[in-house]
Amino acid sequence: MFEPLRDWRYRRLFSAQCIALLGTGLTTIALALLAFELAEERAGVVMGTALAIKMGAYVVVAPLAQAVAERLPRRSVLILLELLRGAVVLLLPFVTAVWQIYVLIFVLQSASAAFTPTLQATIPGVLREERLYVQGLSLTRLAHDLENLMSPLLAAYLLTLVSFNLLFVGTSLGLFASAAIIAMTTLPHFERAEQRSFATRALRGVKIFLHTPSLKGLTAIHFAIAAGGAMVAVNTVVYVQSILELGQRDVALVMACFGAGSMTVALLVPHLLDRVKDRTIMLAGCIATVVALGIGTLAPQALWSLLLLWPLLGAALGAGVTTAGRVLIHSTREIDRPAVFAAHFSIAHAAWLVTYPTAGVVGAWFGLESAFLVLCLLALLGTLLAMRAWPARLAVTIEHVHADLPLDDPHLTDALGRRHSHPIVIDDLHGTWPTAGGRVERL
């Protein structure tokens, strides 16, 4: 499980990632306190708007930022983005108006939208052995879950010693330290992308997603899984404190159960992949989400219901997202990974951008039973679309015809005329997924 940490390059990148994750968690808590100081009773509106800006930046900016950074040295890009994030966080204690929060949050999250997929696309080049890469994906999932548990606890402790503004300073120093760690790490050589227009670079990852069956299925899986995660993230505090009339410690307990479910599956995934396909594991997570939300619709509103359902939803999340990186590298060429990881980052957060407000609005207007039901239907729809888009017996090596290539093209060296067969990934010469013996158009 921890074998990838023996690789000093991965160990440094993982350390940088963990520092950045913890800093992001602390910043979110400090930002809520800053919003209350500036807006008092309107603090909820400020935080809601800031989170909407965050998700919007993740969805829109990731492909655009990747298109800008595509032809730059990857390590330099990562360092500059961490320095930018650290500088922006360092400015937050000096904010005096709400609009300044919005501007800084947009810049901060835009930098995050560029940093995270770039780092994710770098890891497969460091952990070349697939077994180690899968273990690395599990470690990343564990880091996210532990951050969700540790950030509130660490923030609560630090706030007994210092003011919340110093959390921003600490986070900024952490991000600068992350940049220093990356600067001391020698990354492998990555093939430079071909010269293309900005629009082509920005849309390339999305086009590859739209034409690759496994990636179309992965898109639907994210929407199914996000339905369960949104129910937990948005409505746990309402369920525990408003309906069950319990305290904040009980909220923490229930959220810990959700994180424990996710971490348990993340630990099991590397062992499961020896016998079970990625698609099977991910769809099992989708089905578990549908089942848990369906039970929530009918189960009595009691603490034992949450203690049963929240670990199941956590396990479903872990099953649905842990191996996504492996699906991405199996479905693309290395040269296209930055674009595809950026598109994946954008699409995954688009799912949360849909399900977060759905969970909140339906729960507030029609009750939590209705929220469970609506999200269950969304998860079911995502599951069915994933099964349809990504068939269980998807053929990868397919005989196809390149009608638009000259006969002397190097790609047709082993072809009979313009017809040949090989494992398909969407690239410049294969812009569509062929049917057996069918034509392939350029991307």
Tab-separated table of N, CA, C and O in Angstrom, residues 24 27 82 111 118 189 212 246 266 281 292 314-315 320 332 334 366 434 439:
chain	number	residue	atom	x	y	z
A	24	THR	N	-5.617	23.988	2.101
A	24	THR	CA	-6.921	24.327	1.515
A	24	THR	C	-8.034	24.148	2.535
A	24	THR	O	-8.953	24.982	2.636
A	27	THR	N	-7.878	26.954	5.037
A	27	THR	CA	-8.310	28.196	4.413
A	27	THR	C	-9.832	28.282	4.342
A	27	THR	O	-10.423	29.351	4.565
A	82	GLU	N	1.868	27.131	-7.186
A	82	GLU	CA	1.908	27.088	-5.724
A	82	GLU	C	2.292	28.439	-5.141
A	82	GLU	O	1.729	28.874	-4.127
A	111	ALA	N	-6.013	29.015	-9.843
A	111	ALA	CA	-4.680	28.421	-9.729
A	111	ALA	C	-4.782	26.959	-9.306
A	111	ALA	O	-4.048	26.097	-9.806
A	118	THR	N	-2.597	19.135	-13.320
A	118	THR	CA	-1.217	19.052	-13.799
A	118	THR	C	-0.413	18.091	-12.934
A	118	THR	O	0.358	17.260	-13.440
A	189	HIS	N	11.260	13.298	-18.020
A	189	HIS	CA	11.003	14.036	-19.249
A	189	HIS	C	9.628	13.672	-19.805
A	189	HIS	O	9.252	12.509	-19.866
A	212	THR	N	-14.541	8.662	-26.246
A	212	THR	CA	-13.995	7.437	-25.659
A	212	THR	C	-15.050	6.789	-24.774
A	212	THR	O	-15.479	7.398	-23.798
A	246	LEU	N	-29.276	16.902	17.833
A	246	LEU	CA	-28.039	16.503	18.472
A	246	LEU	C	-27.013	17.616	18.319
A	246	LEU	O	-27.289	18.663	17.730
A	266	ALA	N	-10.642	2.588	-0.220
A	266	ALA	CA	-9.382	3.018	-0.830
A	266	ALA	C	-8.250	2.051	-0.489
A	266	ALA	O	-7.380	1.764	-1.317
A	281	ILE	N	-15.740	-2.260	-10.209
A	281	ILE	CA	-15.605	-1.580	-8.917
A	281	ILE	C	-16.362	-0.256	-8.924
A	281	ILE	O	-17.099	0.074	-7.978
A	292	ALA	N	-28.137	3.111	-1.013
A	292	ALA	CA	-28.089	3.887	0.223
A	292	ALA	C	-29.087	5.040	0.194
A	292	ALA	O	-29.794	5.284	1.178
A	314	GLY	N	-19.875	6.565	1.927
A	314	GLY	CA	-18.431	6.794	1.866
A	314	GLY	C	-17.729	5.706	1.075
A	314	GLY	O	-16.845	5.984	0.255
A	315	ALA	N	-18.114	4.450	1.327
A	315	ALA	CA	-17.537	3.333	0.579
A	315	ALA	C	-17.861	3.456	-0.908
A	315	ALA	O	-17.018	3.174	-1.770
A	320	GLY	N	-16.090	4.590	-6.399
A	320	GLY	CA	-16.379	5.291	-7.646
A	320	GLY	C	-15.258	6.166	-8.169
A	320	GLY	O	-15.168	6.389	-9.376
A	332	THR	N	-5.792	7.036	-22.849
A	332	THR	CA	-5.165	8.158	-23.545
A	332	THR	C	-3.688	7.896	-23.779
A	332	THR	O	-3.070	7.070	-23.104
A	334	GLU	N	0.215	9.337	-23.492
A	334	GLU	CA	0.876	10.148	-22.468
A	334	GLU	C	0.886	11.621	-22.840
A	334	GLU	O	0.707	12.493	-21.981
A	366	PHE	N	-38.472	20.849	0.394
A	366	PHE	CA	-39.394	19.711	0.416
A	366	PHE	C	-39.056	18.655	1.466
A	366	PHE	O	-39.767	17.661	1.582
A	434	PRO	N	-14.156	3.538	-33.551
A	434	PRO	CA	-14.677	2.822	-34.720
A	434	PRO	C	-15.559	1.634	-34.335
A	434	PRO	O	-15.388	1.016	-33.286
A	439	ARG	N	-15.079	3.254	-40.615
A	439	ARG	CA	-14.150	4.334	-40.895
A	439	ARG	C	-13.804	5.085	-39.596
A	439	ARG	O	-14.590	5.158	-38.680
